[in-house]
């Protein structure tokens, strides 16, 4: 190749190299699973205790830069009753005396308040557990939760608890995909 063909080939190669870099950066960003784009999560496992009695064990994960200092998990009226805290966590005050009330109607709740520094950014804390009667039949599922500022009582975020056994690991899938893509990506030298 001479002249114009060589210049065109050189420009095409530089363009393709730039495209590969952009794709690599985008795939890396997906694999990192940016914490700033995520909400804090509360995951749970269920244990059947017999009859209508069940137990939730919770794992709280903070994905926000500020410490998570208070959370509330709600128990729908007509589905849950006889809420009893069965787990203790150091430096946390847990309130579960608020039972679902059909007369109001109002949901019951499980409220955790940090007596220390809370759950730091990108950390998790387990040990929160509650026993209850489940009246809806089948296996209990996700529940509404809120994360609040304990000083202003403003709700910072809210979501639905997720079954720990059902939580997908997208980062792993993306890493495998990125590795396969890197191996299959043609390179020229």
PDB file of C-alpha atoms in Angstrom:
ATOM      1  CA  UNK A   1       0.000   0.000   0.000  1.00  0.00           C
ATOM      2  CA  UNK A   2       1.193   3.403  -0.887  1.00  0.00           C
ATOM      3  CA  UNK A   3       0.030   6.944  -0.398  1.00  0.00           C
ATOM      4  CA  UNK A   4      -3.687   7.438   0.213  1.00  0.00           C
ATOM      5  CA  UNK A   5      -4.344   3.743   0.914  1.00  0.00           C
ATOM      6  CA  UNK A   6      -1.709   3.685   3.689  1.00  0.00           C
ATOM      7  CA  UNK A   7      -3.145   6.872   5.299  1.00  0.00           C
ATOM      8  CA  UNK A   8      -6.679   5.438   5.166  1.00  0.00           C
ATOM      9  CA  UNK A   9      -5.519   2.134   6.714  1.00  0.00           C
ATOM     10  CA  UNK A  10      -3.643   3.983   9.461  1.00  0.00           C
ATOM     11  CA  UNK A  11      -6.706   6.133  10.271  1.00  0.00           C
ATOM     12  CA  UNK A  12      -8.973   3.063  10.302  1.00  0.00           C
ATOM     13  CA  UNK A  13      -6.626   1.251  12.695  1.00  0.00           C
ATOM     14  CA  UNK A  14      -6.529   4.255  15.048  1.00  0.00           C
ATOM     15  CA  UNK A  15     -10.321   4.510  14.932  1.00  0.00           C
ATOM     16  CA  UNK A  16     -10.728   0.790  15.735  1.00  0.00           C
ATOM     17  CA  UNK A  17      -8.218   1.079  18.583  1.00  0.00           C
ATOM     18  CA  UNK A  18     -10.209   3.984  20.054  1.00  0.00           C
ATOM     19  CA  UNK A  19     -13.462   1.999  19.735  1.00  0.00           C
ATOM     20  CA  UNK A  20     -11.858  -0.980  21.538  1.00  0.00           C
ATOM     21  CA  UNK A  21     -10.737   1.309  24.379  1.00  0.00           C
ATOM     22  CA  UNK A  22     -14.234   2.764  24.746  1.00  0.00           C
ATOM     23  CA  UNK A  23     -15.797  -0.710  24.804  1.00  0.00           C
ATOM     24  CA  UNK A  24     -13.217  -1.864  27.353  1.00  0.00           C
ATOM     25  CA  UNK A  25     -14.008   1.101  29.601  1.00  0.00           C
ATOM     26  CA  UNK A  26     -17.769   0.482  29.330  1.00  0.00           C
ATOM     27  CA  UNK A  27     -17.425  -3.233  30.109  1.00  0.00           C
ATOM     28  CA  UNK A  28     -15.131  -2.425  33.052  1.00  0.00           C
ATOM     29  CA  UNK A  29     -17.692   0.045  34.409  1.00  0.00           C
ATOM     30  CA  UNK A  30     -20.389  -2.649  34.210  1.00  0.00           C
ATOM     31  CA  UNK A  31     -18.137  -5.173  35.947  1.00  0.00           C
ATOM     32  CA  UNK A  32     -17.287  -2.790  38.770  1.00  0.00           C
ATOM     33  CA  UNK A  33     -21.018  -2.448  39.418  1.00  0.00           C
ATOM     34  CA  UNK A  34     -20.844   1.219  40.453  1.00  0.00           C
ATOM     35  CA  UNK A  35     -21.876   1.596  44.114  1.00  0.00           C
ATOM     36  CA  UNK A  36     -23.183   5.123  43.544  1.00  0.00           C
ATOM     37  CA  UNK A  37     -25.829   3.782  41.165  1.00  0.00           C
ATOM     38  CA  UNK A  38     -27.078   1.215  43.652  1.00  0.00           C
ATOM     39  CA  UNK A  39     -29.442   1.487  46.544  1.00  0.00           C
ATOM     40  CA  UNK A  40     -28.723  -0.098  49.886  1.00  0.00           C
ATOM     41  CA  UNK A  41     -30.159  -3.585  50.138  1.00  0.00           C
ATOM     42  CA  UNK A  42     -31.707  -5.720  52.812  1.00  0.00           C
ATOM     43  CA  UNK A  43     -31.574  -9.394  51.992  1.00  0.00           C
ATOM     44  CA  UNK A  44     -33.133 -12.205  53.977  1.00  0.00           C
ATOM     45  CA  UNK A  45     -33.280 -15.924  54.447  1.00  0.00           C
ATOM     46  CA  UNK A  46     -36.391 -17.693  55.718  1.00  0.00           C
ATOM     47  CA  UNK A  47     -36.530 -20.579  58.167  1.00  0.00           C
ATOM     48  CA  UNK A  48     -39.680 -22.614  58.714  1.00  0.00           C
ATOM     49  CA  UNK A  49     -40.247 -23.150  62.449  1.00  0.00           C
ATOM     50  CA  UNK A  50     -43.433 -25.261  62.233  1.00  0.00           C
ATOM     51  CA  UNK A  51     -47.166 -24.552  61.978  1.00  0.00           C
ATOM     52  CA  UNK A  52     -47.512 -20.963  60.802  1.00  0.00           C
ATOM     53  CA  UNK A  53     -44.264 -19.838  62.471  1.00  0.00           C
ATOM     54  CA  UNK A  54     -41.339 -18.566  60.427  1.00  0.00           C
ATOM     55  CA  UNK A  55     -38.114 -16.652  60.945  1.00  0.00           C
ATOM     56  CA  UNK A  56     -36.399 -14.021  58.831  1.00  0.00           C
ATOM     57  CA  UNK A  57     -32.642 -13.462  59.158  1.00  0.00           C
ATOM     58  CA  UNK A  58     -31.571 -10.163  57.601  1.00  0.00           C
ATOM     59  CA  UNK A  59     -28.316  -8.908  56.097  1.00  0.00           C
ATOM     60  CA  UNK A  60     -28.155  -5.120  55.682  1.00  0.00           C
ATOM     61  CA  UNK A  61     -25.781  -3.743  53.008  1.00  0.00           C
ATOM     62  CA  UNK A  62     -24.949  -0.041  52.751  1.00  0.00           C
ATOM     63  CA  UNK A  63     -24.181   1.220  49.239  1.00  0.00           C
ATOM     64  CA  UNK A  64     -24.296   4.908  50.125  1.00  0.00           C
ATOM     65  CA  UNK A  65     -21.242   7.022  51.070  1.00  0.00           C
ATOM     66  CA  UNK A  66     -22.807   7.951  54.421  1.00  0.00           C
ATOM     67  CA  UNK A  67     -23.251   5.421  57.241  1.00  0.00           C
ATOM     68  CA  UNK A  68     -26.578   3.594  57.357  1.00  0.00           C
ATOM     69  CA  UNK A  69     -27.906   4.342  60.845  1.00  0.00           C
ATOM     70  CA  UNK A  70     -31.591   3.420  60.790  1.00  0.00           C
ATOM     71  CA  UNK A  71     -33.799   1.061  58.829  1.00  0.00           C
ATOM     72  CA  UNK A  72     -37.386  -0.116  59.112  1.00  0.00           C
ATOM     73  CA  UNK A  73     -38.867  -3.295  57.625  1.00  0.00           C
ATOM     74  CA  UNK A  74     -42.658  -3.438  57.323  1.00  0.00           C
ATOM     75  CA  UNK A  75     -44.933  -6.446  57.910  1.00  0.00           C
ATOM     76  CA  UNK A  76     -48.249  -6.320  56.022  1.00  0.00           C
ATOM     77  CA  UNK A  77     -51.424  -6.360  58.066  1.00  0.00           C
ATOM     78  CA  UNK A  78     -53.327  -9.627  57.636  1.00  0.00           C
ATOM     79  CA  UNK A  79     -50.210 -11.544  56.571  1.00  0.00           C
ATOM     80  CA  UNK A  80     -48.057 -11.347  59.710  1.00  0.00           C
ATOM     81  CA  UNK A  81     -48.641 -11.343  63.450  1.00  0.00           C
ATOM     82  CA  UNK A  82     -46.808 -12.098  66.721  1.00  0.00           C
ATOM     83  CA  UNK A  83     -43.571 -10.375  65.662  1.00  0.00           C
ATOM     84  CA  UNK A  84     -40.713 -11.184  68.052  1.00  0.00           C
ATOM     85  CA  UNK A  85     -37.088 -10.070  67.738  1.00  0.00           C
ATOM     86  CA  UNK A  86     -34.803 -13.101  68.095  1.00  0.00           C
ATOM     87  CA  UNK A  87     -31.459 -11.691  67.005  1.00  0.00           C
ATOM     88  CA  UNK A  88     -29.271  -9.198  68.802  1.00  0.00           C
ATOM     89  CA  UNK A  89     -26.629  -7.030  67.195  1.00  0.00           C
ATOM     90  CA  UNK A  90     -24.067  -5.092  69.250  1.00  0.00           C
ATOM     91  CA  UNK A  91     -24.582  -1.312  69.245  1.00  0.00           C
ATOM     92  CA  UNK A  92     -28.030  -1.533  67.641  1.00  0.00           C
ATOM     93  CA  UNK A  93     -31.414  -0.916  69.262  1.00  0.00           C
ATOM     94  CA  UNK A  94     -34.145  -3.007  67.653  1.00  0.00           C
ATOM     95  CA  UNK A  95     -37.837  -2.189  68.107  1.00  0.00           C
ATOM     96  CA  UNK A  96     -40.357  -4.883  67.139  1.00  0.00           C
ATOM     97  CA  UNK A  97     -43.215  -4.258  69.532  1.00  0.00           C
ATOM     98  CA  UNK A  98     -45.257  -2.612  66.796  1.00  0.00           C
ATOM     99  CA  UNK A  99     -47.553  -5.411  65.636  1.00  0.00           C
ATOM    100  CA  UNK A 100     -49.702  -5.302  62.489  1.00  0.00           C
ATOM    101  CA  UNK A 101     -53.087  -3.862  63.465  1.00  0.00           C
ATOM    102  CA  UNK A 102     -56.222  -4.669  61.477  1.00  0.00           C
ATOM    103  CA  UNK A 103     -58.301  -2.100  63.380  1.00  0.00           C
ATOM    104  CA  UNK A 104     -56.294   0.866  62.026  1.00  0.00           C
ATOM    105  CA  UNK A 105     -55.252  -0.827  59.498  1.00  0.00           C
ATOM    106  CA  UNK A 106     -51.494  -0.505  59.907  1.00  0.00           C
ATOM    107  CA  UNK A 107     -48.459  -2.606  59.096  1.00  0.00           C
ATOM    108  CA  UNK A 108     -46.229  -3.861  61.853  1.00  0.00           C
ATOM    109  CA  UNK A 109     -42.551  -3.090  61.666  1.00  0.00           C
ATOM    110  CA  UNK A 110     -39.041  -4.058  62.684  1.00  0.00           C
ATOM    111  CA  UNK A 111     -36.905  -0.978  63.276  1.00  0.00           C
ATOM    112  CA  UNK A 112     -33.137  -0.958  63.744  1.00  0.00           C
ATOM    113  CA  UNK A 113     -31.366   2.125  65.124  1.00  0.00           C
ATOM    114  CA  UNK A 114     -27.588   2.325  65.408  1.00  0.00           C
ATOM    115  CA  UNK A 115     -26.237   3.329  68.810  1.00  0.00           C
ATOM    116  CA  UNK A 116     -22.774   3.722  67.290  1.00  0.00           C
ATOM    117  CA  UNK A 117     -21.449   4.665  63.875  1.00  0.00           C
ATOM    118  CA  UNK A 118     -23.906   2.646  61.782  1.00  0.00           C
ATOM    119  CA  UNK A 119     -22.985   0.502  58.784  1.00  0.00           C
ATOM    120  CA  UNK A 120     -20.117   2.048  56.834  1.00  0.00           C
ATOM    121  CA  UNK A 121     -20.067   2.563  53.067  1.00  0.00           C
ATOM    122  CA  UNK A 122     -19.878  -0.740  51.121  1.00  0.00           C
ATOM    123  CA  UNK A 123     -20.158  -2.831  54.310  1.00  0.00           C
ATOM    124  CA  UNK A 124     -22.777  -5.326  55.450  1.00  0.00           C
ATOM    125  CA  UNK A 125     -24.092  -6.328  58.836  1.00  0.00           C
ATOM    126  CA  UNK A 126     -26.073  -9.425  59.742  1.00  0.00           C
ATOM    127  CA  UNK A 127     -27.533 -10.805  62.941  1.00  0.00           C
ATOM    128  CA  UNK A 128     -30.899  -9.074  62.648  1.00  0.00           C
ATOM    129  CA  UNK A 129     -33.628 -11.705  63.036  1.00  0.00           C
ATOM    130  CA  UNK A 130     -37.336 -11.880  63.749  1.00  0.00           C
ATOM    131  CA  UNK A 131     -39.773 -14.734  64.363  1.00  0.00           C
ATOM    132  CA  UNK A 132     -43.422 -14.359  63.360  1.00  0.00           C
ATOM    133  CA  UNK A 133     -46.625 -16.088  62.385  1.00  0.00           C
ATOM    134  CA  UNK A 134     -47.212 -16.048  58.637  1.00  0.00           C
ATOM    135  CA  UNK A 135     -50.922 -16.154  57.830  1.00  0.00           C
ATOM    136  CA  UNK A 136     -50.871 -15.937  54.028  1.00  0.00           C
ATOM    137  CA  UNK A 137     -49.786 -19.541  53.379  1.00  0.00           C
ATOM    138  CA  UNK A 138     -46.769 -20.638  51.405  1.00  0.00           C
ATOM    139  CA  UNK A 139     -43.356 -19.133  52.033  1.00  0.00           C
ATOM    140  CA  UNK A 140     -42.981 -15.501  53.164  1.00  0.00           C
ATOM    141  CA  UNK A 141     -41.468 -13.188  50.562  1.00  0.00           C
ATOM    142  CA  UNK A 142     -40.060  -9.687  50.176  1.00  0.00           C
ATOM    143  CA  UNK A 143     -41.164  -6.767  52.295  1.00  0.00           C
ATOM    144  CA  UNK A 144     -41.075  -3.001  52.001  1.00  0.00           C
ATOM    145  CA  UNK A 145     -38.196  -1.340  53.842  1.00  0.00           C
ATOM    146  CA  UNK A 146     -36.981   2.212  54.364  1.00  0.00           C
ATOM    147  CA  UNK A 147     -33.638   3.689  55.344  1.00  0.00           C
ATOM    148  CA  UNK A 148     -33.986   6.897  57.353  1.00  0.00           C
ATOM    149  CA  UNK A 149     -31.882   9.667  58.822  1.00  0.00           C
ATOM    150  CA  UNK A 150     -32.273   9.189  62.602  1.00  0.00           C
ATOM    151  CA  UNK A 151     -31.911  12.927  63.292  1.00  0.00           C
ATOM    152  CA  UNK A 152     -34.427  14.306  60.788  1.00  0.00           C
ATOM    153  CA  UNK A 153     -36.511  11.116  60.343  1.00  0.00           C
ATOM    154  CA  UNK A 154     -36.421  11.795  56.587  1.00  0.00           C
ATOM    155  CA  UNK A 155     -36.562   8.685  54.409  1.00  0.00           C
ATOM    156  CA  UNK A 156     -33.294   8.443  52.484  1.00  0.00           C
ATOM    157  CA  UNK A 157     -34.257   5.440  50.376  1.00  0.00           C
ATOM    158  CA  UNK A 158     -36.740   2.597  50.216  1.00  0.00           C
ATOM    159  CA  UNK A 159     -36.982  -0.771  48.554  1.00  0.00           C
ATOM    160  CA  UNK A 160     -38.105  -4.373  48.840  1.00  0.00           C
ATOM    161  CA  UNK A 161     -36.133  -6.986  50.768  1.00  0.00           C
ATOM    162  CA  UNK A 162     -34.689  -9.724  48.558  1.00  0.00           C
ATOM    163  CA  UNK A 163     -34.238 -13.408  49.232  1.00  0.00           C
ATOM    164  CA  UNK A 164     -30.510 -13.987  49.704  1.00  0.00           C
ATOM    165  CA  UNK A 165     -30.749 -17.319  47.871  1.00  0.00           C
ATOM    166  CA  UNK A 166     -32.294 -15.565  44.848  1.00  0.00           C
ATOM    167  CA  UNK A 167     -29.881 -12.618  44.604  1.00  0.00           C
ATOM    168  CA  UNK A 168     -28.087 -12.841  41.251  1.00  0.00           C
ATOM    169  CA  UNK A 169     -24.432 -11.973  40.980  1.00  0.00           C
ATOM    170  CA  UNK A 170     -24.346  -9.820  37.853  1.00  0.00           C
ATOM    171  CA  UNK A 171     -20.744  -8.817  38.411  1.00  0.00           C
ATOM    172  CA  UNK A 172     -19.637 -12.443  38.034  1.00  0.00           C
ATOM    173  CA  UNK A 173     -21.662 -12.868  34.862  1.00  0.00           C
ATOM    174  CA  UNK A 174     -20.261  -9.648  33.429  1.00  0.00           C
ATOM    175  CA  UNK A 175     -16.703 -10.630  34.350  1.00  0.00           C
ATOM    176  CA  UNK A 176     -17.079 -13.981  32.585  1.00  0.00           C
ATOM    177  CA  UNK A 177     -18.578 -12.213  29.573  1.00  0.00           C
ATOM    178  CA  UNK A 178     -15.777  -9.635  29.543  1.00  0.00           C
ATOM    179  CA  UNK A 179     -13.126 -12.386  29.794  1.00  0.00           C
ATOM    180  CA  UNK A 180     -14.691 -14.343  26.939  1.00  0.00           C
ATOM    181  CA  UNK A 181     -14.952 -11.158  24.881  1.00  0.00           C
ATOM    182  CA  UNK A 182     -11.295 -10.321  25.546  1.00  0.00           C
ATOM    183  CA  UNK A 183     -10.195 -13.797  24.476  1.00  0.00           C
ATOM    184  CA  UNK A 184     -12.320 -13.675  21.342  1.00  0.00           C
ATOM    185  CA  UNK A 185     -11.372 -10.079  20.408  1.00  0.00           C
ATOM    186  CA  UNK A 186      -9.120 -10.156  17.371  1.00  0.00           C
ATOM    187  CA  UNK A 187      -5.866  -8.273  17.694  1.00  0.00           C
ATOM    188  CA  UNK A 188      -3.520  -7.162  14.963  1.00  0.00           C
ATOM    189  CA  UNK A 189       0.156  -6.550  15.371  1.00  0.00           C
TER     190      UNK A 189
END
